[in-house]
Amino acid sequence: MKQEWTLSSSTVSKKVKQVRQTEYISVSLDYLRPRAGFKGYDMAQVVILMGSQSDEDKVSPCVEVLKSLGISCFITVSSAHRTPERTERLVSEHEAAGAQVFICAAGMAAHLAGAVAARTTRPVIGIPVSSVALGGMDALLATVQMPPGFPVATVALDKAGARNAAWLAAQILALADPALADRINAARTKMRADVEKAGEEISRKYA
Ligand code: RP5
C-alpha cells in the first residue's frame, strides 16, 4: 500500500492506461475468437438461434422435430442487432465444434439469419417470426431477400416454419447419413398413414 503512494503520478497514469488496454483487449477477444479457457461446446449438429426469448413458443417445435429424429441441437437467444458480437462468436465457436446447419428465427427487421449467413458457409435456414404490426410480412421479406452469394433457406412463418426448418436441416444432414434418411422416410410413412386414417374417419362421419 505504502509503495503505491510513492509512485509518481505519471507512473500511476501509465499503469492505469495499461490496465485499461488489457481490459479492452480481453473484452474484444471475447467476442472475436473463442474465449480464454473456453473448452468448446459439445458438438451439436444443428444450432438454433432466436432473436429474442419472446420467440421461444414459435421456435420450440423445431427442437421437438430434431429430437424426434435423433439429431443433436443447441438452442439459445442471440440478436443480430442487440448482440451482434455474441451472434458472431456463437457462429464461429459452433462451427469450430462441428455444427452442420444453422437455424435462425427472428421477427420484425429480421436480420439474424442473414447475419449468420454472412459468417458461415454452412447452410442457414431462416424462420420468419410474426409480429403484431405487419403480421410477419416484415420478417418474411427481411429473411428471404438475401443478396446473391449469401442465401438463407427461408421457411414458413412461426411454428409451421419451425417444424419445416427442422425437416429441412434433417434432409441436409441425411445426405451423409443413410440411417437418418431412413428415419425421415419412416416419419413420412407415418404422416401418410395418419392422412389415410383421418380421411377414412371424415368420410365415415359424413356418410
Ligand atoms: C426480433 O424482434 C426478435 O426476434 C423478436 O421477434 C422481435 C421482438 O423482440 P422483443 O422486443 O420481444 O425482445 O429481434
mmCIF file of N, CA and C in Angstrom, residues 167 171 181-200:
data_model
loop_
_atom_site.group_PDB
_atom_site.id
_atom_site.type_symbol
_atom_site.label_atom_id
_atom_site.label_comp_id
_atom_site.label_asym_id
_atom_site.label_seq_id
_atom_site.Cartn_x
_atom_site.Cartn_y
_atom_site.Cartn_z
ATOM 1 N N TRP A 167 -37.139 -30.189 -40.439
ATOM 2 C CA TRP A 167 -37.181 -31.225 -41.508
ATOM 3 C C TRP A 167 -36.133 -30.934 -42.572
ATOM 4 N N GLN A 171 -32.962 -33.213 -43.692
ATOM 5 C CA GLN A 171 -32.709 -33.676 -45.060
ATOM 6 C C GLN A 171 -31.278 -33.328 -45.502
ATOM 7 N N ALA A 181 -31.728 -40.737 -43.135
ATOM 8 C CA ALA A 181 -32.652 -40.740 -44.286
ATOM 9 C C ALA A 181 -33.755 -41.770 -44.060
ATOM 10 N N ASP A 182 -33.395 -42.930 -43.508
ATOM 11 C CA ASP A 182 -34.395 -43.963 -43.211
ATOM 12 C C ASP A 182 -35.400 -43.457 -42.172
ATOM 13 N N ARG A 183 -34.900 -42.745 -41.154
ATOM 14 C CA ARG A 183 -35.809 -42.235 -40.107
ATOM 15 C C ARG A 183 -36.760 -41.186 -40.693
ATOM 16 N N ILE A 184 -36.237 -40.366 -41.610
ATOM 17 C CA ILE A 184 -37.112 -39.359 -42.252
ATOM 18 C C ILE A 184 -38.193 -40.072 -43.063
ATOM 19 N N ASN A 185 -37.791 -41.089 -43.816
ATOM 20 C CA ASN A 185 -38.768 -41.825 -44.620
ATOM 21 C C ASN A 185 -39.805 -42.521 -43.746
ATOM 22 N N ALA A 186 -39.354 -43.073 -42.614
ATOM 23 C CA ALA A 186 -40.288 -43.737 -41.697
ATOM 24 C C ALA A 186 -41.292 -42.722 -41.146
ATOM 25 N N ALA A 187 -40.816 -41.514 -40.828
ATOM 26 C CA ALA A 187 -41.714 -40.471 -40.305
ATOM 27 C C ALA A 187 -42.718 -40.060 -41.376
ATOM 28 N N ARG A 188 -42.256 -39.987 -42.617
ATOM 29 C CA ARG A 188 -43.167 -39.633 -43.711
ATOM 30 C C ARG A 188 -44.221 -40.728 -43.920
ATOM 31 N N THR A 189 -43.795 -41.975 -43.791
ATOM 32 C CA THR A 189 -44.740 -43.087 -43.940
ATOM 33 C C THR A 189 -45.844 -42.968 -42.889
ATOM 34 N N LYS A 190 -45.452 -42.593 -41.676
ATOM 35 C CA LYS A 190 -46.448 -42.424 -40.598
ATOM 36 C C LYS A 190 -47.382 -41.253 -40.915
ATOM 37 N N MET A 191 -46.804 -40.155 -41.435
ATOM 38 C CA MET A 191 -47.656 -38.997 -41.785
ATOM 39 C C MET A 191 -48.681 -39.388 -42.840
ATOM 40 N N ARG A 192 -48.242 -40.183 -43.817
ATOM 41 C CA ARG A 192 -49.164 -40.622 -44.882
ATOM 42 C C ARG A 192 -50.263 -41.489 -44.285
ATOM 43 N N ALA A 193 -49.860 -42.396 -43.387
ATOM 44 C CA ALA A 193 -50.846 -43.281 -42.747
ATOM 45 C C ALA A 193 -51.843 -42.456 -41.937
ATOM 46 N N ASP A 194 -51.352 -41.404 -41.278
ATOM 47 C CA ASP A 194 -52.241 -40.542 -40.480
ATOM 48 C C ASP A 194 -53.262 -39.838 -41.372
ATOM 49 N N VAL A 195 -52.826 -39.426 -42.575
ATOM 50 C CA VAL A 195 -53.757 -38.762 -43.502
ATOM 51 C C VAL A 195 -54.821 -39.757 -43.971
ATOM 52 N N GLU A 196 -54.365 -40.976 -44.311
ATOM 53 C CA GLU A 196 -55.315 -42.018 -44.742
ATOM 54 C C GLU A 196 -56.370 -42.234 -43.652
ATOM 55 N N LYS A 197 -55.891 -42.361 -42.417
ATOM 56 C CA LYS A 197 -56.787 -42.623 -41.280
ATOM 57 C C LYS A 197 -57.766 -41.465 -41.105
ATOM 58 N N ALA A 198 -57.234 -40.224 -41.154
ATOM 59 C CA ALA A 198 -58.100 -39.049 -40.976
ATOM 60 C C ALA A 198 -59.134 -38.989 -42.096
ATOM 61 N N GLY A 199 -58.705 -39.323 -43.319
ATOM 62 C CA GLY A 199 -59.624 -39.314 -44.462
ATOM 63 C C GLY A 199 -60.760 -40.290 -44.257
ATOM 64 N N GLU A 200 -60.413 -41.499 -43.780
ATOM 65 C CA GLU A 200 -61.453 -42.519 -43.553
ATOM 66 C C GLU A 200 -62.415 -42.072 -42.464
#
